[in-house]
C-alpha cells in the first residue's frame, strides 16, 4: 500500500516510515521541510495523491491555548484532501487519558483533534500512547533548580518512542479500527519516583522533592494517564531503555 506520513520526519514519523518501508509498503514522509504546510494547505493535495492511508503525526508548535486552532485547521485541511484523494484510512496519534484532563489546553486540543477525525469523512484509527520515555527529561526540567526537582505523585506509564512507532505502523497497515487503541509501557510509576530513578541512572546528584502542586501533571487526578483494560502493553521497560540511552551523563 501507499502511505502518506504527514509529520514523517519527526521522532515518531521517521520511525513509522522506516517500519512501513521495511514491511514492503511505499511510505512517503511529508513535513514543512518537504513543502507541505497543513495550516495553509500548501502541498497537501499533492502529498495525499494516490495514498491508500494517511498517517497524521503533525503536532502543534505550542502547548498553550493556541493549540486547538492548530488541530482544527490542520485536520480540516487534511481530511478534506484525504476525501478528495480517495484515501481509505486516516490514522492519528493521541494521548492516553487526553479527554480526562480538561484543565490542560493541549489535552483539550488533542481531544478536539480526535473528535474532528471521528466526525470526518474517512474511515479512521486513533492510537493513544502514554508519555514517551524520551520526554521524561523535559518533564523533570519544568520544575527543576540547581539542587532540587519538585514532582507530584501522578501515576505515569512511560512508553518508548520505538514501540509507539511500531504500533502506529501496525495499525496503519491494518483495517480501520473505527475507534481507539491505547498503548502503554509495561511499568507504572508515580512521577516523583520516576524522577528519582532517572536521576540515579544518569548520575545526577540533584534530589527529588514530592510536591503534588508542582508542574503540569499536578492537575491530573488519579491514574487517568495510565493503561486501562484492553490497552496494548509495549515490551520496553523504562530501566532497560535508560541503560540503552546514549544521552550524556552528568
PDB file of C-alpha atoms in Angstrom:
ATOM      1  CA  UNK A   1       0.000   0.000   0.000  1.00  0.00           C
ATOM      2  CA  UNK A   2       0.962   3.651  -0.303  1.00  0.00           C
ATOM      3  CA  UNK A   3       1.137   5.709   2.894  1.00  0.00           C
ATOM      4  CA  UNK A   4       1.349   9.473   3.197  1.00  0.00           C
ATOM      5  CA  UNK A   5       3.008  10.120   6.566  1.00  0.00           C
ATOM      6  CA  UNK A   6       2.390  13.733   7.498  1.00  0.00           C
ATOM      7  CA  UNK A   7       4.952  14.795  10.088  1.00  0.00           C
ATOM      8  CA  UNK A   8       7.042  11.957   8.724  1.00  0.00           C
ATOM      9  CA  UNK A   9      10.422  13.463   9.576  1.00  0.00           C
ATOM     10  CA  UNK A  10       9.920  13.708  13.358  1.00  0.00           C
ATOM     11  CA  UNK A  11      10.689  11.384  16.260  1.00  0.00           C
ATOM     12  CA  UNK A  12       7.733   9.059  15.630  1.00  0.00           C
ATOM     13  CA  UNK A  13       7.107   9.777  11.973  1.00  0.00           C
ATOM     14  CA  UNK A  14      10.582   8.873  10.768  1.00  0.00           C
ATOM     15  CA  UNK A  15      10.361   5.506  12.532  1.00  0.00           C
ATOM     16  CA  UNK A  16       6.861   4.866  11.187  1.00  0.00           C
ATOM     17  CA  UNK A  17       8.194   5.430   7.664  1.00  0.00           C
ATOM     18  CA  UNK A  18      11.075   3.024   8.333  1.00  0.00           C
ATOM     19  CA  UNK A  19       8.752   0.347   9.707  1.00  0.00           C
ATOM     20  CA  UNK A  20       6.280   0.587   6.838  1.00  0.00           C
ATOM     21  CA  UNK A  21       9.059   0.566   4.264  1.00  0.00           C
ATOM     22  CA  UNK A  22      10.636  -2.491   5.897  1.00  0.00           C
ATOM     23  CA  UNK A  23       7.267  -4.240   5.605  1.00  0.00           C
ATOM     24  CA  UNK A  24       7.283  -3.672   1.850  1.00  0.00           C
ATOM     25  CA  UNK A  25       4.972  -0.667   1.643  1.00  0.00           C
ATOM     26  CA  UNK A  26       5.546   2.680  -0.028  1.00  0.00           C
ATOM     27  CA  UNK A  27       5.702   5.194   2.828  1.00  0.00           C
ATOM     28  CA  UNK A  28       6.376   8.823   1.904  1.00  0.00           C
ATOM     29  CA  UNK A  29       7.321  11.328   4.635  1.00  0.00           C
ATOM     30  CA  UNK A  30       5.873  14.829   4.385  1.00  0.00           C
ATOM     31  CA  UNK A  31       6.508  17.909   6.517  1.00  0.00           C
ATOM     32  CA  UNK A  32       7.151  21.634   6.268  1.00  0.00           C
ATOM     33  CA  UNK A  33      10.676  20.764   5.130  1.00  0.00           C
ATOM     34  CA  UNK A  34       9.261  18.878   2.132  1.00  0.00           C
ATOM     35  CA  UNK A  35       6.872  21.700   1.222  1.00  0.00           C
ATOM     36  CA  UNK A  36       3.718  20.506   2.978  1.00  0.00           C
ATOM     37  CA  UNK A  37       2.018  23.108   5.196  1.00  0.00           C
ATOM     38  CA  UNK A  38      -1.012  21.674   6.990  1.00  0.00           C
ATOM     39  CA  UNK A  39      -2.155  25.131   8.128  1.00  0.00           C
ATOM     40  CA  UNK A  40      -2.202  26.900   4.763  1.00  0.00           C
ATOM     41  CA  UNK A  41      -2.929  23.724   2.805  1.00  0.00           C
ATOM     42  CA  UNK A  42       0.095  24.234   0.578  1.00  0.00           C
ATOM     43  CA  UNK A  43       1.270  20.921  -0.854  1.00  0.00           C
ATOM     44  CA  UNK A  44      -1.342  18.863   0.981  1.00  0.00           C
ATOM     45  CA  UNK A  45      -3.270  17.620  -2.074  1.00  0.00           C
ATOM     46  CA  UNK A  46      -0.073  16.603  -3.827  1.00  0.00           C
ATOM     47  CA  UNK A  47       1.168  14.801  -0.720  1.00  0.00           C
ATOM     48  CA  UNK A  48      -2.008  12.738  -0.404  1.00  0.00           C
ATOM     49  CA  UNK A  49      -2.411  11.954  -4.104  1.00  0.00           C
ATOM     50  CA  UNK A  50      -2.631   8.197  -4.610  1.00  0.00           C
ATOM     51  CA  UNK A  51      -2.285   7.414  -0.906  1.00  0.00           C
ATOM     52  CA  UNK A  52      -4.262   4.487   0.451  1.00  0.00           C
ATOM     53  CA  UNK A  53      -3.611   5.574   4.034  1.00  0.00           C
ATOM     54  CA  UNK A  54      -2.930   8.956   5.642  1.00  0.00           C
ATOM     55  CA  UNK A  55      -0.960   8.939   8.894  1.00  0.00           C
ATOM     56  CA  UNK A  56      -1.071  12.354  10.569  1.00  0.00           C
ATOM     57  CA  UNK A  57       1.723  12.816  13.112  1.00  0.00           C
ATOM     58  CA  UNK A  58       1.960  16.593  12.971  1.00  0.00           C
ATOM     59  CA  UNK A  59       1.959  18.462  16.255  1.00  0.00           C
ATOM     60  CA  UNK A  60       1.113  21.920  17.474  1.00  0.00           C
ATOM     61  CA  UNK A  61       4.176  24.172  17.827  1.00  0.00           C
ATOM     62  CA  UNK A  62       2.863  25.278  21.233  1.00  0.00           C
ATOM     63  CA  UNK A  63       1.085  23.557  24.110  1.00  0.00           C
ATOM     64  CA  UNK A  64      -0.960  26.572  25.185  1.00  0.00           C
ATOM     65  CA  UNK A  65      -4.390  27.903  24.240  1.00  0.00           C
ATOM     66  CA  UNK A  66      -3.250  28.321  20.612  1.00  0.00           C
ATOM     67  CA  UNK A  67      -3.023  24.558  20.138  1.00  0.00           C
ATOM     68  CA  UNK A  68      -6.752  23.910  19.478  1.00  0.00           C
ATOM     69  CA  UNK A  69      -6.650  26.228  16.467  1.00  0.00           C
ATOM     70  CA  UNK A  70      -3.697  24.291  15.053  1.00  0.00           C
ATOM     71  CA  UNK A  71      -5.507  20.961  15.247  1.00  0.00           C
ATOM     72  CA  UNK A  72      -8.783  22.401  13.951  1.00  0.00           C
ATOM     73  CA  UNK A  73      -7.176  23.910  10.852  1.00  0.00           C
ATOM     74  CA  UNK A  74      -4.739  21.104  10.135  1.00  0.00           C
ATOM     75  CA  UNK A  75      -7.356  18.382  10.482  1.00  0.00           C
ATOM     76  CA  UNK A  76      -9.861  20.266   8.339  1.00  0.00           C
ATOM     77  CA  UNK A  77      -7.269  20.625   5.580  1.00  0.00           C
ATOM     78  CA  UNK A  78      -6.002  17.053   5.772  1.00  0.00           C
ATOM     79  CA  UNK A  79      -9.427  15.416   5.957  1.00  0.00           C
ATOM     80  CA  UNK A  80     -10.705  17.435   3.002  1.00  0.00           C
ATOM     81  CA  UNK A  81      -7.647  16.427   0.981  1.00  0.00           C
ATOM     82  CA  UNK A  82      -7.984  12.785   2.066  1.00  0.00           C
ATOM     83  CA  UNK A  83     -11.586  12.756   0.876  1.00  0.00           C
ATOM     84  CA  UNK A  84     -10.575  14.236  -2.471  1.00  0.00           C
ATOM     85  CA  UNK A  85      -7.754  11.731  -2.892  1.00  0.00           C
ATOM     86  CA  UNK A  86      -9.926   8.732  -2.074  1.00  0.00           C
ATOM     87  CA  UNK A  87      -7.793   7.554   0.873  1.00  0.00           C
ATOM     88  CA  UNK A  88      -9.489   4.740   2.757  1.00  0.00           C
ATOM     89  CA  UNK A  89      -7.874   5.082   6.184  1.00  0.00           C
ATOM     90  CA  UNK A  90      -6.787   8.044   8.315  1.00  0.00           C
ATOM     91  CA  UNK A  91      -4.641   7.484  11.418  1.00  0.00           C
ATOM     92  CA  UNK A  92      -3.656   9.896  14.196  1.00  0.00           C
ATOM     93  CA  UNK A  93      -1.544   9.587  17.336  1.00  0.00           C
ATOM     94  CA  UNK A  94      -3.066  10.933  20.549  1.00  0.00           C
ATOM     95  CA  UNK A  95      -2.566  10.629  24.318  1.00  0.00           C
ATOM     96  CA  UNK A  96      -3.978   8.117  26.795  1.00  0.00           C
ATOM     97  CA  UNK A  97      -6.469   9.934  29.022  1.00  0.00           C
ATOM     98  CA  UNK A  98      -6.424  13.139  26.989  1.00  0.00           C
ATOM     99  CA  UNK A  99     -10.167  13.640  27.421  1.00  0.00           C
ATOM    100  CA  UNK A 100      -9.851  13.259  31.202  1.00  0.00           C
ATOM    101  CA  UNK A 101      -7.659  16.332  31.764  1.00  0.00           C
ATOM    102  CA  UNK A 102      -9.661  19.338  30.522  1.00  0.00           C
ATOM    103  CA  UNK A 103      -7.550  21.624  32.715  1.00  0.00           C
ATOM    104  CA  UNK A 104      -4.704  21.365  30.192  1.00  0.00           C
ATOM    105  CA  UNK A 105      -5.020  23.346  26.947  1.00  0.00           C
ATOM    106  CA  UNK A 106      -3.010  20.832  24.950  1.00  0.00           C
ATOM    107  CA  UNK A 107      -5.035  17.868  26.153  1.00  0.00           C
ATOM    108  CA  UNK A 108      -8.248  19.645  25.196  1.00  0.00           C
ATOM    109  CA  UNK A 109      -6.694  20.295  21.800  1.00  0.00           C
ATOM    110  CA  UNK A 110      -5.865  16.616  21.286  1.00  0.00           C
ATOM    111  CA  UNK A 111      -9.406  15.683  22.286  1.00  0.00           C
ATOM    112  CA  UNK A 112     -10.648  18.140  19.667  1.00  0.00           C
ATOM    113  CA  UNK A 113      -8.397  16.502  17.072  1.00  0.00           C
ATOM    114  CA  UNK A 114      -9.881  13.097  17.921  1.00  0.00           C
ATOM    115  CA  UNK A 115     -13.434  14.429  17.689  1.00  0.00           C
ATOM    116  CA  UNK A 116     -12.784  16.035  14.297  1.00  0.00           C
ATOM    117  CA  UNK A 117     -11.436  12.735  12.973  1.00  0.00           C
ATOM    118  CA  UNK A 118     -14.362  10.735  14.339  1.00  0.00           C
ATOM    119  CA  UNK A 119     -16.826  13.096  12.655  1.00  0.00           C
ATOM    120  CA  UNK A 120     -14.858  13.204   9.397  1.00  0.00           C
ATOM    121  CA  UNK A 121     -15.479  11.544   6.035  1.00  0.00           C
ATOM    122  CA  UNK A 122     -12.652   8.967   6.105  1.00  0.00           C
ATOM    123  CA  UNK A 123     -12.542   5.629   7.997  1.00  0.00           C
ATOM    124  CA  UNK A 124     -10.211   6.178  10.915  1.00  0.00           C
ATOM    125  CA  UNK A 125      -7.990   4.785  13.646  1.00  0.00           C
ATOM    126  CA  UNK A 126      -6.734   6.563  16.767  1.00  0.00           C
ATOM    127  CA  UNK A 127      -3.639   5.337  18.606  1.00  0.00           C
ATOM    128  CA  UNK A 128      -3.382   6.801  22.098  1.00  0.00           C
ATOM    129  CA  UNK A 129       0.002   6.481  23.799  1.00  0.00           C
ATOM    130  CA  UNK A 130       1.188   7.247  27.306  1.00  0.00           C
ATOM    131  CA  UNK A 131       4.055   9.695  27.912  1.00  0.00           C
ATOM    132  CA  UNK A 132       7.170   8.952  25.855  1.00  0.00           C
ATOM    133  CA  UNK A 133      10.289   7.845  27.687  1.00  0.00           C
ATOM    134  CA  UNK A 134      12.182  10.315  25.510  1.00  0.00           C
ATOM    135  CA  UNK A 135      10.259  13.201  27.106  1.00  0.00           C
ATOM    136  CA  UNK A 136      10.924  12.386  30.772  1.00  0.00           C
ATOM    137  CA  UNK A 137      13.997  14.643  30.943  1.00  0.00           C
ATOM    138  CA  UNK A 138      11.912  17.551  29.671  1.00  0.00           C
ATOM    139  CA  UNK A 139       9.211  16.855  32.257  1.00  0.00           C
ATOM    140  CA  UNK A 140      11.827  16.917  35.007  1.00  0.00           C
ATOM    141  CA  UNK A 141      13.237  20.216  33.746  1.00  0.00           C
ATOM    142  CA  UNK A 142       9.935  22.063  34.195  1.00  0.00           C
ATOM    143  CA  UNK A 143      10.235  22.233  37.982  1.00  0.00           C
ATOM    144  CA  UNK A 144      13.995  21.956  38.436  1.00  0.00           C
ATOM    145  CA  UNK A 145      16.517  24.285  40.003  1.00  0.00           C
ATOM    146  CA  UNK A 146      20.210  23.772  40.712  1.00  0.00           C
ATOM    147  CA  UNK A 147      19.690  21.290  43.542  1.00  0.00           C
ATOM    148  CA  UNK A 148      16.118  20.046  43.560  1.00  0.00           C
ATOM    149  CA  UNK A 149      13.360  18.851  41.243  1.00  0.00           C
ATOM    150  CA  UNK A 150       9.801  19.130  42.541  1.00  0.00           C
ATOM    151  CA  UNK A 151       7.441  16.447  41.228  1.00  0.00           C
ATOM    152  CA  UNK A 152       3.914  15.293  42.021  1.00  0.00           C
ATOM    153  CA  UNK A 153       2.952  11.672  42.631  1.00  0.00           C
ATOM    154  CA  UNK A 154       0.928  11.499  39.410  1.00  0.00           C
ATOM    155  CA  UNK A 155       0.970   7.911  38.081  1.00  0.00           C
ATOM    156  CA  UNK A 156       2.616   7.587  34.649  1.00  0.00           C
ATOM    157  CA  UNK A 157       3.328   4.557  32.469  1.00  0.00           C
ATOM    158  CA  UNK A 158       6.072   5.664  30.060  1.00  0.00           C
ATOM    159  CA  UNK A 159       6.433   4.087  26.639  1.00  0.00           C
ATOM    160  CA  UNK A 160       9.385   4.051  24.238  1.00  0.00           C
ATOM    161  CA  UNK A 161       9.021   6.037  21.021  1.00  0.00           C
ATOM    162  CA  UNK A 162      10.157   2.995  19.040  1.00  0.00           C
ATOM    163  CA  UNK A 163       7.256   0.970  20.465  1.00  0.00           C
ATOM    164  CA  UNK A 164       4.832   3.788  19.636  1.00  0.00           C
ATOM    165  CA  UNK A 165       6.084   3.949  16.060  1.00  0.00           C
ATOM    166  CA  UNK A 166       5.788   0.178  15.658  1.00  0.00           C
ATOM    167  CA  UNK A 167       2.195   0.260  16.885  1.00  0.00           C
ATOM    168  CA  UNK A 168       1.224   3.197  14.672  1.00  0.00           C
ATOM    169  CA  UNK A 169       2.688   1.413  11.645  1.00  0.00           C
ATOM    170  CA  UNK A 170       0.892  -1.813  12.575  1.00  0.00           C
ATOM    171  CA  UNK A 171      -2.463  -0.043  12.952  1.00  0.00           C
ATOM    172  CA  UNK A 172      -1.970   1.971   9.763  1.00  0.00           C
ATOM    173  CA  UNK A 173      -1.302  -1.179   7.742  1.00  0.00           C
ATOM    174  CA  UNK A 174      -4.469  -2.843   9.029  1.00  0.00           C
ATOM    175  CA  UNK A 175      -8.159  -2.209   8.570  1.00  0.00           C
ATOM    176  CA  UNK A 176      -9.525   0.994  10.120  1.00  0.00           C
ATOM    177  CA  UNK A 177     -10.367   0.486  13.785  1.00  0.00           C
ATOM    178  CA  UNK A 178     -13.244   2.921  13.734  1.00  0.00           C
ATOM    179  CA  UNK A 179     -12.114   3.649  17.276  1.00  0.00           C
ATOM    180  CA  UNK A 180      -9.132   3.871  19.599  1.00  0.00           C
ATOM    181  CA  UNK A 181      -6.226   1.647  20.628  1.00  0.00           C
ATOM    182  CA  UNK A 182      -4.412   2.587  23.846  1.00  0.00           C
ATOM    183  CA  UNK A 183      -0.696   1.841  24.151  1.00  0.00           C
ATOM    184  CA  UNK A 184       1.369   1.983  27.343  1.00  0.00           C
ATOM    185  CA  UNK A 185       4.727   0.866  28.616  1.00  0.00           C
ATOM    186  CA  UNK A 186       4.920  -2.169  30.934  1.00  0.00           C
ATOM    187  CA  UNK A 187       5.807  -0.263  34.124  1.00  0.00           C
ATOM    188  CA  UNK A 188       3.750   2.204  36.165  1.00  0.00           C
ATOM    189  CA  UNK A 189       5.472   4.762  38.382  1.00  0.00           C
ATOM    190  CA  UNK A 190       4.495   7.793  40.445  1.00  0.00           C
ATOM    191  CA  UNK A 191       6.174  10.718  38.687  1.00  0.00           C
ATOM    192  CA  UNK A 192       8.313  11.581  41.713  1.00  0.00           C
ATOM    193  CA  UNK A 193       9.677   8.014  41.806  1.00  0.00           C
ATOM    194  CA  UNK A 194      10.238   8.122  38.064  1.00  0.00           C
ATOM    195  CA  UNK A 195      12.304  11.251  38.615  1.00  0.00           C
ATOM    196  CA  UNK A 196      14.461   9.569  41.253  1.00  0.00           C
ATOM    197  CA  UNK A 197      15.068   6.525  39.034  1.00  0.00           C
ATOM    198  CA  UNK A 198      16.034   8.768  36.115  1.00  0.00           C
ATOM    199  CA  UNK A 199      18.464  10.887  38.134  1.00  0.00           C
ATOM    200  CA  UNK A 200      20.106   7.790  39.626  1.00  0.00           C
ATOM    201  CA  UNK A 201      20.711   6.246  36.201  1.00  0.00           C
ATOM    202  CA  UNK A 202      22.174   9.487  34.900  1.00  0.00           C
ATOM    203  CA  UNK A 203      24.422  10.032  37.889  1.00  0.00           C
ATOM    204  CA  UNK A 204      22.636  13.311  38.572  1.00  0.00           C
ATOM    205  CA  UNK A 205      23.152  14.368  42.192  1.00  0.00           C
ATOM    206  CA  UNK A 206      20.039  16.550  42.435  1.00  0.00           C
ATOM    207  CA  UNK A 207      17.257  15.387  44.729  1.00  0.00           C
ATOM    208  CA  UNK A 208      13.551  14.973  44.045  1.00  0.00           C
ATOM    209  CA  UNK A 209      11.052  16.584  46.411  1.00  0.00           C
ATOM    210  CA  UNK A 210       7.495  15.285  46.310  1.00  0.00           C
ATOM    211  CA  UNK A 211       5.183  18.242  45.634  1.00  0.00           C
ATOM    212  CA  UNK A 212       1.670  17.498  44.429  1.00  0.00           C
ATOM    213  CA  UNK A 213       1.260  21.120  43.280  1.00  0.00           C
ATOM    214  CA  UNK A 214       4.332  21.179  41.014  1.00  0.00           C
ATOM    215  CA  UNK A 215       4.319  21.228  37.235  1.00  0.00           C
ATOM    216  CA  UNK A 216       1.837  20.425  34.512  1.00  0.00           C
ATOM    217  CA  UNK A 217       0.896  16.986  35.816  1.00  0.00           C
ATOM    218  CA  UNK A 218      -0.209  18.384  39.168  1.00  0.00           C
ATOM    219  CA  UNK A 219      -3.672  18.968  37.682  1.00  0.00           C
ATOM    220  CA  UNK A 220      -4.070  15.280  36.774  1.00  0.00           C
ATOM    221  CA  UNK A 221      -6.370  13.407  39.146  1.00  0.00           C
ATOM    222  CA  UNK A 222      -5.933   9.690  39.748  1.00  0.00           C
ATOM    223  CA  UNK A 223      -4.468   7.251  37.226  1.00  0.00           C
ATOM    224  CA  UNK A 224      -6.172   8.586  34.083  1.00  0.00           C
ATOM    225  CA  UNK A 225      -2.846   8.741  32.189  1.00  0.00           C
ATOM    226  CA  UNK A 226      -2.112   5.026  32.636  1.00  0.00           C
ATOM    227  CA  UNK A 227      -3.310   1.908  30.820  1.00  0.00           C
ATOM    228  CA  UNK A 228      -6.789   0.535  31.332  1.00  0.00           C
ATOM    229  CA  UNK A 229      -8.211  -2.870  30.488  1.00  0.00           C
ATOM    230  CA  UNK A 230      -7.815  -3.633  26.808  1.00  0.00           C
ATOM    231  CA  UNK A 231      -4.722  -1.488  26.285  1.00  0.00           C
ATOM    232  CA  UNK A 232      -1.769  -2.856  24.354  1.00  0.00           C
ATOM    233  CA  UNK A 233       1.309  -3.115  26.581  1.00  0.00           C
ATOM    234  CA  UNK A 234       4.593  -2.334  24.842  1.00  0.00           C
ATOM    235  CA  UNK A 235       7.656  -4.502  25.550  1.00  0.00           C
ATOM    236  CA  UNK A 236      10.302  -1.929  26.515  1.00  0.00           C
ATOM    237  CA  UNK A 237      10.860  -1.355  30.234  1.00  0.00           C
ATOM    238  CA  UNK A 238      11.942   2.124  31.309  1.00  0.00           C
ATOM    239  CA  UNK A 239      15.049   0.916  33.143  1.00  0.00           C
ATOM    240  CA  UNK A 240      16.142  -1.079  30.078  1.00  0.00           C
ATOM    241  CA  UNK A 241      15.568   1.996  27.915  1.00  0.00           C
ATOM    242  CA  UNK A 242      17.690   4.068  30.311  1.00  0.00           C
ATOM    243  CA  UNK A 243      20.515   1.532  30.110  1.00  0.00           C
ATOM    244  CA  UNK A 244      20.474   1.761  26.310  1.00  0.00           C
ATOM    245  CA  UNK A 245      20.015   5.544  26.221  1.00  0.00           C
ATOM    246  CA  UNK A 246      23.026   7.402  24.843  1.00  0.00           C
ATOM    247  CA  UNK A 247      22.258  10.735  26.476  1.00  0.00           C
ATOM    248  CA  UNK A 248      25.478  12.162  28.040  1.00  0.00           C
ATOM    249  CA  UNK A 249      25.616  11.541  31.765  1.00  0.00           C
ATOM    250  CA  UNK A 250      26.009  14.337  34.304  1.00  0.00           C
TER     251      UNK A 250
END
